[in-house]
Coordinates of C-alpha atoms in Angstrom, one line a residue:
X24 CA -16.1 -12.8 3.9
X25 CA -16.7 -13.8 0.4
X26 CA -20.4 -13.6 -0.6
X27 CA -20.6 -14.2 -4.1
X28 CA -18.0 -15.3 -7.0
X29 CA -18.6 -14.6 -10.9
X30 CA -16.0 -16.3 -13.1
X31 CA -16.1 -15.7 -17.0
X32 CA -13.4 -17.3 -19.4
X33 CA -10.8 -18.3 -16.9
X34 CA -9.1 -21.3 -18.3
X35 CA -11.8 -24.1 -18.6
X36 CA -14.3 -21.8 -16.4
X37 CA -16.4 -20.4 -19.1
X38 CA -19.2 -18.7 -17.1
X39 CA -19.7 -19.6 -13.3
X40 CA -21.9 -17.9 -10.6
X41 CA -21.2 -19.1 -7.1
X42 CA -22.9 -17.8 -3.5
X43 CA -20.8 -18.6 -0.5
X44 CA -21.8 -18.5 3.2
X45 CA -20.0 -18.8 6.3
X46 CA -18.6 -21.5 7.8
X47 CA -16.4 -24.6 6.0
X48 CA -16.8 -25.0 2.5
X49 CA -15.1 -28.0 0.8
X50 CA -14.6 -28.1 -2.8
X51 CA -14.1 -31.5 -4.3
X52 CA -14.2 -33.3 -7.8
X53 CA -12.5 -35.1 -10.1
X54 CA -8.8 -34.7 -10.8
X55 CA -8.3 -31.9 -13.6
X56 CA -12.1 -30.9 -13.0
X57 CA -11.2 -27.3 -12.6
X58 CA -11.3 -27.2 -8.7
X59 CA -7.9 -25.1 -8.8
X60 CA -9.3 -22.8 -11.2
X61 CA -11.9 -21.5 -8.6
X62 CA -8.9 -21.0 -6.2
X63 CA -7.1 -19.2 -8.8
X64 CA -10.0 -16.8 -9.6
X65 CA -10.1 -15.9 -5.9
X66 CA -6.2 -15.3 -6.4
X67 CA -6.9 -12.8 -8.8
X68 CA -9.1 -11.0 -6.5
X69 CA -6.3 -11.2 -3.8
X70 CA -3.8 -9.4 -6.1
X71 CA -2.1 -12.2 -8.3
X72 CA -0.4 -10.6 -11.5
X73 CA -2.4 -10.8 -14.6
X74 CA -1.4 -13.5 -17.1
X75 CA -3.0 -14.3 -20.4
X76 CA -2.1 -17.9 -20.4
X77 CA -5.2 -18.0 -17.9
X78 CA -7.5 -16.5 -20.3
X79 CA -9.8 -19.2 -22.0
X80 CA -8.8 -20.0 -25.7
X81 CA -10.4 -18.1 -28.4
X82 CA -11.8 -15.3 -26.3
X83 CA -10.9 -11.4 -25.3
X84 CA -10.2 -12.0 -21.8
X85 CA -11.5 -13.4 -18.5
X86 CA -13.6 -11.5 -16.0
X87 CA -13.6 -12.3 -12.4
X88 CA -15.9 -10.4 -9.6
X89 CA -16.3 -11.1 -5.7
X90 CA -18.9 -9.6 -3.5
X91 CA -16.9 -9.1 -0.2
X92 CA -18.1 -8.1 3.5
X93 CA -14.8 -6.5 4.5
X94 CA -13.6 -6.8 8.0
X95 CA -14.6 -3.7 10.1
X96 CA -11.0 -2.4 11.4
X97 CA -9.0 0.5 11.5
X98 CA -6.6 -0.4 9.3
X99 CA -8.9 -1.2 6.5
X100 CA -10.7 2.1 7.1
X101 CA -7.5 3.6 6.6
X102 CA -6.7 1.7 3.6
X103 CA -9.9 2.2 2.1
X104 CA -9.4 6.3 2.6
X105 CA -5.9 6.1 1.1
X106 CA -7.5 4.9 -1.9
X107 CA -10.5 7.1 -2.2
X108 CA -12.8 4.2 -1.8
X109 CA -16.1 5.1 0.2
X110 CA -17.0 2.7 3.1
X111 CA -19.9 0.6 2.3
X112 CA -21.8 -2.6 3.6
X113 CA -20.5 -4.9 0.8
X114 CA -17.9 -4.5 -1.7
X115 CA -17.6 -5.8 -5.2
X116 CA -13.8 -6.4 -6.4
X117 CA -13.3 -6.8 -10.0
X118 CA -10.6 -8.0 -12.4
X119 CA -10.5 -7.9 -16.2
X120 CA -7.8 -9.8 -17.7
X121 CA -7.8 -9.0 -21.5
X122 CA -5.6 -10.3 -24.3
X123 CA -4.6 -7.1 -26.0
X124 CA -4.7 -4.3 -23.3
X125 CA -3.6 -4.1 -19.4
X126 CA -5.8 -5.7 -16.8
X127 CA -8.3 -3.5 -15.1
X128 CA -8.7 -3.6 -11.2
X129 CA -11.9 -2.0 -9.7
X130 CA -13.5 -1.8 -6.3
X131 CA -16.8 -0.4 -6.2
X132 CA -16.5 0.9 -9.7
X133 CA -13.3 2.7 -8.6
X134 CA -10.2 1.8 -10.5
X135 CA -6.9 0.9 -8.1
X136 CA -3.6 -0.3 -8.8
X137 CA -2.4 -4.2 -8.2
X138 CA -0.4 -3.0 -5.2
X139 CA -3.3 -1.0 -3.6
X140 CA -5.6 -4.3 -4.5
X141 CA -2.6 -6.8 -2.7
X142 CA -2.6 -4.1 0.2
X143 CA -6.3 -4.1 0.8
X144 CA -6.8 -7.9 0.5
X145 CA -4.4 -9.0 2.7
X146 CA -6.4 -7.5 5.5
X147 CA -9.4 -10.0 3.9
X148 CA -8.2 -13.1 2.7
X149 CA -5.4 -15.6 3.7
X150 CA -4.6 -18.3 0.8
X151 CA -2.6 -21.3 2.0
X152 CA -1.2 -24.2 -0.4
X153 CA 1.4 -26.6 -0.9
X154 CA 3.7 -23.9 -2.3
X155 CA 2.9 -21.4 0.4
X156 CA 3.7 -24.1 3.0
X157 CA 7.1 -24.5 1.7
X158 CA 7.4 -20.6 2.0
X159 CA 6.6 -20.9 5.3
X160 CA 8.9 -23.3 6.3
X161 CA 11.8 -20.9 5.2
X162 CA 14.1 -20.1 7.8
X163 CA 13.6 -16.2 7.6
X164 CA 9.9 -17.0 8.7
X165 CA 10.3 -18.5 11.9
X166 CA 11.4 -15.2 13.7
X167 CA 8.2 -13.6 12.3
X168 CA 6.2 -16.7 13.8
X169 CA 7.7 -16.2 17.1
X170 CA 7.6 -12.4 17.3
X171 CA 4.0 -12.5 16.4
X172 CA 3.1 -15.0 19.1
X173 CA 4.9 -13.1 22.0
X174 CA 3.8 -9.7 20.7
X175 CA 7.0 -8.3 20.2
X176 CA 6.0 -5.4 18.1
X177 CA 4.2 -4.3 21.2
X178 CA 7.2 -3.8 23.2
X179 CA 8.6 -0.4 24.1
X180 CA 12.5 -1.9 23.2
X181 CA 11.2 -3.2 19.7
X182 CA 10.3 0.1 18.6
X183 CA 13.6 1.8 19.9
X184 CA 15.5 -1.0 18.3
X185 CA 13.8 -0.1 15.1
X186 CA 14.5 3.5 15.2
X187 CA 18.0 3.1 16.0
X188 CA 18.7 0.6 13.2
X189 CA 17.4 2.9 10.8
X190 CA 19.7 5.7 12.1
X191 CA 22.4 3.3 11.7
X192 CA 21.8 2.1 8.5
X193 CA 21.6 5.8 7.4
X194 CA 24.7 6.9 8.8
X195 CA 26.4 3.9 7.0
X196 CA 24.9 5.0 3.8
X197 CA 26.3 8.5 4.6
X198 CA 29.6 7.1 5.3
X199 CA 29.6 5.2 1.9
X200 CA 28.6 8.1 0.0
X201 CA 31.5 10.2 1.7
X202 CA 34.0 7.4 0.7
X203 CA 32.6 7.1 -3.0
X204 CA 33.2 11.0 -3.1
X205 CA 36.9 10.8 -1.4
X206 CA 37.6 8.3 -4.1
X207 CA 36.8 11.4 -6.7
X208 CA 37.3 14.0 -4.4
X209 CA 39.2 16.6 -6.6
X210 CA 37.4 16.3 -9.5
X211 CA 34.3 16.0 -7.4
X212 CA 35.1 19.1 -5.6
X213 CA 36.2 21.1 -8.7
X214 CA 32.9 20.3 -10.2
X215 CA 31.0 21.5 -7.3
X216 CA 33.3 24.7 -6.7
X217 CA 32.3 25.3 -10.5
X218 CA 28.6 24.9 -10.2
X219 CA 28.4 26.7 -6.9
X220 CA 30.4 29.9 -8.3
X221 CA 28.0 29.9 -11.4
X222 CA 24.8 29.9 -9.4
X223 CA 26.2 32.4 -7.1
X224 CA 27.2 34.6 -9.5
X225 CA 23.9 34.8 -11.0
X226 CA 22.7 36.1 -7.7
X227 CA 19.3 34.1 -7.8
X228 CA 16.5 35.5 -5.7
X229 CA 13.0 33.5 -4.9
X230 CA 10.1 35.0 -6.8
X231 CA 12.5 36.6 -9.3
X232 CA 11.2 34.7 -12.3
X233 CA 7.7 35.8 -11.6
X234 CA 8.4 39.3 -11.3
X235 CA 10.4 39.8 -14.1
X236 CA 7.5 38.3 -16.3
X237 CA 5.2 40.9 -15.2
X238 CA 7.8 43.9 -15.6
X239 CA 8.6 42.4 -19.1
X240 CA 5.0 42.1 -20.0
X241 CA 4.1 45.8 -18.4
X242 CA 6.8 47.1 -20.6
X243 CA 5.8 45.1 -23.7
X244 CA 2.4 46.8 -23.3
X245 CA 3.7 50.4 -22.6
X246 CA 1.8 52.0 -25.3
X247 CA -1.6 50.5 -24.5
X248 CA -1.2 51.4 -20.9
X249 CA -0.4 54.8 -22.0
X250 CA -3.1 55.1 -23.8
X251 CA -5.6 53.8 -21.2
X252 CA -4.3 56.2 -18.7
X253 CA -4.8 59.1 -20.8
X254 CA -8.3 57.8 -21.6
X255 CA -9.2 57.6 -18.0
X256 CA -7.5 61.0 -17.0
X257 CA -9.4 62.8 -19.8
X258 CA -12.5 61.4 -18.9
X259 CA -11.7 62.2 -15.3
X260 CA -10.9 65.8 -16.2
X261 CA -13.4 66.6 -18.6
X262 CA -16.4 69.4 -18.2
X263 CA -18.9 66.6 -17.3
X264 CA -16.5 64.2 -15.3
X265 CA -18.4 61.7 -13.3
X266 CA -17.3 63.0 -9.9
X267 CA -18.8 66.4 -10.8
X268 CA -21.9 64.8 -11.5
X269 CA -21.8 62.6 -8.3
X270 CA -21.2 65.7 -6.1
X271 CA -24.3 67.0 -7.8
X272 CA -26.2 64.2 -6.9
X273 CA -25.1 63.9 -3.3
X274 CA -26.4 67.3 -2.9
X275 CA -29.8 66.4 -4.2
X276 CA -29.8 63.4 -2.3
X277 CA -29.1 65.5 1.0
X278 CA -32.2 67.8 -0.1
X279 CA -34.4 64.7 -0.5
X280 CA -33.3 63.2 3.0
X281 CA -34.7 66.0 4.8
X282 CA -38.2 65.1 3.7
X283 CA -37.6 61.2 3.2
X284 CA -35.0 59.9 5.9
X285 CA -34.6 56.6 3.6
X286 CA -32.8 58.3 1.2
X287 CA -29.8 59.2 4.1
X288 CA -28.4 56.0 3.3
X289 CA -27.5 56.5 -0.2
X290 CA -25.6 60.1 0.7
X291 CA -22.6 58.6 2.3
X292 CA -22.4 55.9 -0.7
X293 CA -22.4 58.4 -3.4
X294 CA -20.2 60.7 -1.4
X295 CA -17.7 57.9 -0.9
X296 CA -17.8 57.1 -4.7
X297 CA -17.0 61.0 -5.3
X298 CA -13.9 60.9 -3.2
X299 CA -12.6 57.8 -4.9
X300 CA -12.9 59.1 -8.3
X301 CA -10.8 61.9 -7.1
X302 CA -8.3 59.5 -5.9
X303 CA -8.3 57.5 -9.0
X304 CA -7.9 60.8 -11.1
X305 CA -4.8 61.7 -9.0
X306 CA -3.1 58.4 -9.3
X307 CA -3.9 58.3 -13.1
X308 CA -2.4 61.8 -13.2
X309 CA 0.9 60.9 -11.2
X310 CA 1.2 57.7 -13.1
X311 CA 1.1 59.7 -16.5
X312 CA 3.6 62.0 -15.3
X313 CA 6.0 59.5 -14.3
X314 CA 5.3 56.9 -17.4
X315 CA 8.7 56.4 -19.4
X316 CA 9.2 53.8 -21.7
X317 CA 12.9 52.4 -21.2
X318 CA 13.7 50.2 -24.1
X319 CA 17.3 49.2 -22.4
X320 CA 15.6 48.2 -19.0
X321 CA 13.1 46.0 -21.2
X322 CA 16.1 44.2 -23.1
X323 CA 17.7 43.8 -19.7
X324 CA 15.1 42.2 -18.2
X325 CA 14.4 39.8 -21.1
X326 CA 18.1 38.7 -21.1
X327 CA 18.0 38.2 -17.5
X328 CA 15.2 35.8 -17.8
X329 CA 16.6 34.2 -20.8
X330 CA 19.7 33.3 -19.0
X331 CA 17.6 32.3 -15.8
X332 CA 15.8 29.7 -18.1
X333 CA 18.8 28.8 -19.6
X334 CA 20.3 27.8 -16.0
X335 CA 16.9 25.9 -15.4
X336 CA 17.4 23.5 -18.5
X337 CA 21.2 23.1 -17.9
X338 CA 20.5 21.8 -14.3
X339 CA 17.0 20.6 -15.1
X340 CA 15.5 22.2 -12.1
X341 CA 13.1 25.0 -11.1
X342 CA 14.5 28.2 -9.7
X343 CA 13.5 27.4 -6.1
X344 CA 15.2 24.0 -6.8
X345 CA 18.6 25.9 -8.0
X346 CA 18.5 27.9 -4.8
X347 CA 18.2 24.9 -2.8
X348 CA 20.8 23.2 -4.7
X349 CA 22.9 26.1 -4.3
X350 CA 23.0 25.6 -0.4
X351 CA 23.4 21.8 -0.7
X352 CA 26.6 22.6 -2.8
X353 CA 27.8 24.7 0.1
X354 CA 27.7 22.0 2.3
X355 CA 29.0 19.2 0.1
X356 CA 32.0 21.4 -0.5
X357 CA 32.5 22.1 3.1
X358 CA 32.4 18.4 3.9
X359 CA 34.8 17.6 0.9
X360 CA 37.2 20.2 2.0
X361 CA 37.1 19.0 5.5
X362 CA 36.3 15.1 4.6
X363 CA 38.7 13.9 7.3
X364 CA 36.6 15.6 10.0
X365 CA 33.4 14.5 8.2
X366 CA 34.4 11.0 8.5
X367 CA 35.7 11.2 12.0
X368 CA 32.2 12.6 13.0
X369 CA 29.9 10.4 11.3
X370 CA 32.1 7.4 12.5
X371 CA 31.6 8.5 16.4
X372 CA 27.8 8.9 15.6
X373 CA 27.9 5.4 14.1
X374 CA 29.4 4.0 17.3
X375 CA 27.2 5.5 19.6
X376 CA 24.2 4.3 17.4
X377 CA 25.8 0.8 17.4
X378 CA 25.9 0.8 21.4
X379 CA 22.2 1.5 21.7
X380 CA 21.2 -0.9 18.9
X381 CA 23.2 -3.6 21.0
X382 CA 21.3 -2.7 24.1
X383 CA 17.9 -2.7 22.6
X384 CA 18.8 -5.9 20.5
X385 CA 19.7 -7.9 23.5
X386 CA 16.8 -6.5 25.4
X387 CA 14.8 -8.6 22.4
X388 CA 17.0 -11.6 22.1
X389 CA 16.6 -12.2 25.7
X390 CA 13.1 -11.7 25.8
X391 CA 13.0 -14.4 22.9
X392 CA 14.7 -16.6 24.7
X393 CA 12.6 -16.2 27.9
X394 CA 9.4 -16.5 26.1
X395 CA 10.1 -18.9 23.2
X396 CA 8.6 -21.9 25.4
X397 CA 5.0 -20.8 25.2
X398 CA 5.1 -21.3 21.6
X399 CA 7.2 -24.3 21.6
X400 CA 4.4 -26.3 23.9
X401 CA 1.7 -24.7 21.8
X402 CA 3.0 -26.4 18.7
X403 CA 3.8 -29.6 20.6
X404 CA 0.2 -29.6 21.6
X405 CA -1.3 -29.1 18.3
X406 CA 1.1 -31.9 16.7
X407 CA -0.3 -34.5 19.3
X408 CA -3.9 -33.7 18.2
X409 CA -2.8 -34.5 14.8
X410 CA -1.6 -37.8 15.6
X411 CA 2.3 -36.7 16.2
X412 CA 2.7 -37.7 20.0
X413 CA 6.3 -38.6 19.8
X414 CA 7.1 -35.4 18.1
X415 CA 9.5 -32.8 19.9
X416 CA 9.8 -29.4 18.7
X417 CA 12.4 -26.9 19.8
X418 CA 12.9 -23.2 19.0
X419 CA 16.8 -22.4 18.4
X420 CA 17.6 -18.7 19.2
X421 CA 21.0 -17.8 18.7
X422 CA 22.9 -14.7 18.1
X423 CA 23.6 -13.7 14.5
X424 CA 23.8 -10.6 12.5
X425 CA 21.9 -7.5 12.8
X426 CA 19.1 -6.9 10.9
X427 CA 15.6 -5.1 11.2
X428 CA 14.4 -7.4 14.1
X429 CA 17.5 -7.3 16.1
X430 CA 20.5 -9.8 16.2
X431 CA 18.4 -12.9 16.5
X432 CA 18.8 -16.1 14.4
X433 CA 15.5 -18.1 15.1
X434 CA 15.0 -21.4 13.5
X435 CA 12.3 -24.3 14.1
X436 CA 13.7 -27.6 15.1
X437 CA 11.6 -30.8 14.9
X438 CA 11.9 -34.4 15.6
X439 CA 8.7 -36.5 14.4
X440 CA 9.7 -39.6 15.8
X441 CA 11.0 -40.6 19.2
X442 CA 14.9 -41.2 19.3
X443 CA 15.5 -38.9 16.4
X444 CA 17.6 -35.7 16.8
X445 CA 15.8 -32.6 16.3
X446 CA 16.4 -31.0 12.6
X447 CA 15.5 -27.9 11.1
X448 CA 11.9 -28.0 9.7
X449 CA 12.7 -27.6 6.2
X450 CA 14.7 -31.0 6.3
X451 CA 11.5 -32.9 7.0
X452 CA 11.1 -35.4 4.1
X453 CA 7.1 -36.4 4.6
X454 CA 4.7 -34.3 2.8
X455 CA 2.2 -35.3 5.0
X456 CA 4.5 -34.1 8.2
X457 CA 4.8 -31.0 6.5
X458 CA 1.2 -30.6 6.1
X459 CA 0.4 -31.1 9.6
X460 CA 3.2 -28.8 10.8
X461 CA 1.6 -26.1 8.8
X462 CA -1.9 -27.0 9.9
X463 CA -0.9 -26.8 13.7
X464 CA 1.0 -23.6 12.7
X465 CA -2.1 -22.0 10.8
X466 CA -4.6 -23.2 13.7
X467 CA -2.2 -21.0 16.1
X468 CA -2.0 -18.1 14.2
X469 CA -5.3 -17.8 13.1
X470 CA -6.0 -16.2 16.3
X471 CA -3.8 -13.6 15.6
X472 CA -5.0 -13.0 11.9
X473 CA -7.4 -10.1 11.0
X474 CA -8.7 -12.0 8.0
X475 CA -12.1 -13.1 8.1
X476 CA -11.5 -15.7 5.2
X477 CA -9.1 -18.6 4.8
X478 CA -8.4 -20.4 1.5
X479 CA -6.7 -24.1 2.1
X480 CA -5.5 -25.3 -1.6
X481 CA -4.9 -29.0 -1.3
X482 CA -2.9 -28.7 1.9
X483 CA -4.0 -32.1 2.9
X484 CA -2.3 -33.9 0.0
X485 CA -0.6 -37.2 1.0
X486 CA -2.4 -37.4 4.2
X487 CA -5.0 -40.3 5.4
X488 CA -6.3 -42.5 8.3
X489 CA -6.5 -41.0 11.6
X490 CA -4.3 -38.1 10.5
X491 CA -7.0 -37.1 8.0
X492 CA -9.7 -36.9 10.5
X493 CA -7.6 -34.9 12.8
X494 CA -6.9 -32.3 9.8
X495 CA -10.5 -32.3 8.8
X496 CA -11.4 -31.5 12.6
X497 CA -8.9 -28.7 12.6
X498 CA -10.4 -27.3 9.3
X499 CA -13.9 -27.4 11.0
X500 CA -12.4 -25.7 14.3
X501 CA -10.9 -22.9 12.0
X502 CA -14.5 -22.2 10.3
X503 CA -16.0 -21.8 13.6
X504 CA -14.4 -18.2 13.6
X505 CA -14.0 -17.5 9.8
X506 CA -14.8 -18.4 6.6
X507 CA -12.9 -21.5 5.4
X508 CA -12.9 -22.6 1.8
X509 CA -11.1 -25.9 1.2
X510 CA -10.0 -27.7 -2.1
X511 CA -9.8 -31.4 -0.1
X512 CA -9.3 -34.9 -1.1
X513 CA -10.3 -35.9 2.2
X514 CA -13.7 -37.7 3.0
X515 CA -13.2 -36.6 6.3
X516 CA -13.1 -32.9 5.4
X517 CA -16.2 -33.0 3.1
X518 CA -18.1 -35.0 5.7
X519 CA -17.6 -32.2 8.6
X520 CA -18.2 -29.6 5.6
X521 CA -21.2 -27.0 6.3
X522 CA -21.4 -26.6 2.4
X523 CA -20.2 -29.2 -0.3
X524 CA -19.2 -27.9 -4.0
X525 CA -18.6 -30.2 -6.4
X526 CA -16.7 -29.3 -9.6
X527 CA -17.1 -31.4 -12.9
X528 CA -16.5 -30.7 -16.6
X529 CA -18.0 -31.6 -19.8
X530 CA -17.0 -31.6 -23.6
X531 CA -19.5 -29.9 -25.8
X532 CA -18.9 -29.2 -29.4
X533 CA -15.2 -30.0 -29.0
X534 CA -14.8 -27.5 -25.8
X535 CA -14.4 -28.5 -22.3
X536 CA -15.8 -26.3 -19.7
X537 CA -16.4 -26.7 -15.8
X538 CA -19.2 -26.4 -13.7
X539 CA -20.0 -26.3 -10.1
X540 CA -22.9 -27.0 -7.7
X541 CA -23.5 -27.4 -4.2
X542 CA -24.4 -30.9 -3.3
X543 CA -27.9 -31.9 -1.5
X544 CA -27.8 -34.5 1.0
X545 CA -28.1 -37.6 -1.3
X546 CA -25.2 -36.1 -3.8
X547 CA -23.2 -35.3 -0.6
X548 CA -23.1 -38.7 0.7
X549 CA -22.5 -40.1 -2.9
X550 CA -19.6 -37.9 -3.5
X551 CA -18.0 -38.7 0.0
X552 CA -18.1 -42.4 -0.8
X553 CA -16.4 -41.6 -4.1
X554 CA -13.9 -39.8 -2.0
X555 CA -13.4 -42.8 -0.2
X556 CA -13.4 -45.6 -2.9
X557 CA -12.6 -43.9 -6.3
X558 CA -15.1 -44.6 -9.5
X559 CA -16.3 -48.0 -8.0
X560 CA -18.8 -46.7 -5.6
X561 CA -19.6 -49.6 -3.3
X562 CA -22.6 -50.0 -0.6
X563 CA -19.8 -50.2 1.9
X564 CA -18.5 -47.1 0.6
X565 CA -21.9 -45.4 0.8
X566 CA -22.4 -46.6 4.3
X567 CA -19.2 -45.3 5.2
X568 CA -19.9 -42.0 4.1
X569 CA -23.2 -42.1 5.8
X570 CA -21.5 -43.0 9.1
X571 CA -19.0 -40.0 8.5
X572 CA -21.8 -37.5 8.1
X573 CA -24.0 -39.0 11.0
X574 CA -20.7 -38.5 13.4
X575 CA -20.8 -34.7 12.4
X576 CA -24.5 -34.3 12.8
X577 CA -24.3 -35.9 16.3
X578 CA -21.6 -33.4 17.3
X579 CA -23.5 -30.9 15.9
X580 CA -26.7 -31.9 17.9

């Protein structure tokens, strides 16, 4: 849930800080007062793309900061870990939208991308507005609603279908690739053969580059290596060689150990050092006798390394990638030389996968037909609660083309009045009917949502009377299990609110700025009366407001 919201220089919101609580918060105020900009600020924290148009005029930028209590879920834990954000009791989400530089996004002072913010906040908040209602009425959304209600994603057949679908699409892509290659087969084959011969002729070996660099470095430093070996050999072969001294010291220690046993432990160490220096002397002497500077070998190695670097630049690949590319070229050449056989093999695999797809897709299709009445009946009940007793609702499930969910074409059909034929939902003309259908869907699917916070942005526009009362009641029901923040024009919703936030604006020094405050009991009554009767607030409106509030208090008690 959202605990605190700070907004600075976002359009008419110059400097606002608000605390939020659980339950239903209704935001009201005069038209143009800045209510929608508060929701817009939350949209920025949700992952809206930055727009300099939203920055307050003559300021450097806008800053929006929200303090959230994130839901404790396995997915949220995975998302936080994925973005290197430590788990905490509260999370501060901050957006800085600047005029002359890119937007900055942080969670608990840790910078993240816009995509990561959207992914995380999808688990925290759900925002619904009139525009999102239109999106949800789209035909493509209906199968998602149905599948979610009947737990399609948990069915074994769904996982098998998705797997076979992905394999089928991969085979299609491979066949298309071969078809393209076949059109240019001769030229393609010649190019691949030339590249393969060039790479094969180079006799590339893994690790060769590092080995050449080491050998070249050795030969480049031959004189220094020779002088150093000679110096070591001279010191180890001198009259006062360190190993001779160590041998003498070992003898003295042995004598001491006869009288003081604690010296015994040094004896073996000194003797080991003596033998080690003898081995070193032998190795240095051997290396000196075989050491030989070979200028031809150095030139050959440098030329080889230069050739390898030229090849890497030409193909824009590392040496290891060139070796892998040579193997891939061999496969491509074989396929192009035997393209007919390749086509035949892939087509057989594709046909086999298509049969698997059809089998699993039919299981999904039949299950949707078998289970759809559960969602149909639930939506009818919700519509009746929203004063649409004559509404009829049906989910059409027909065979269509394959996609990632099978071959079912799912469409919601509705008749809002008795005697009228069922029509597609996107052909409903009344904004009030659309609002009720979407609130019904929202009420149903809130049970499935992981988000603990729901934003309703003027979804009740065009609704009044008894329907308004039922919509307000639905908002209150939703708020029992999650935080609900709603911009509403309904006095019924304001009366049922647990918290009533009023937004107003004023002009000072020829600049307009909005302010927001939570209403006390008296102002709460007054604002509901304004929502009932407009600017001319009558005694009757005030009494009606008190009646609405009393009804809510009576229900609470």
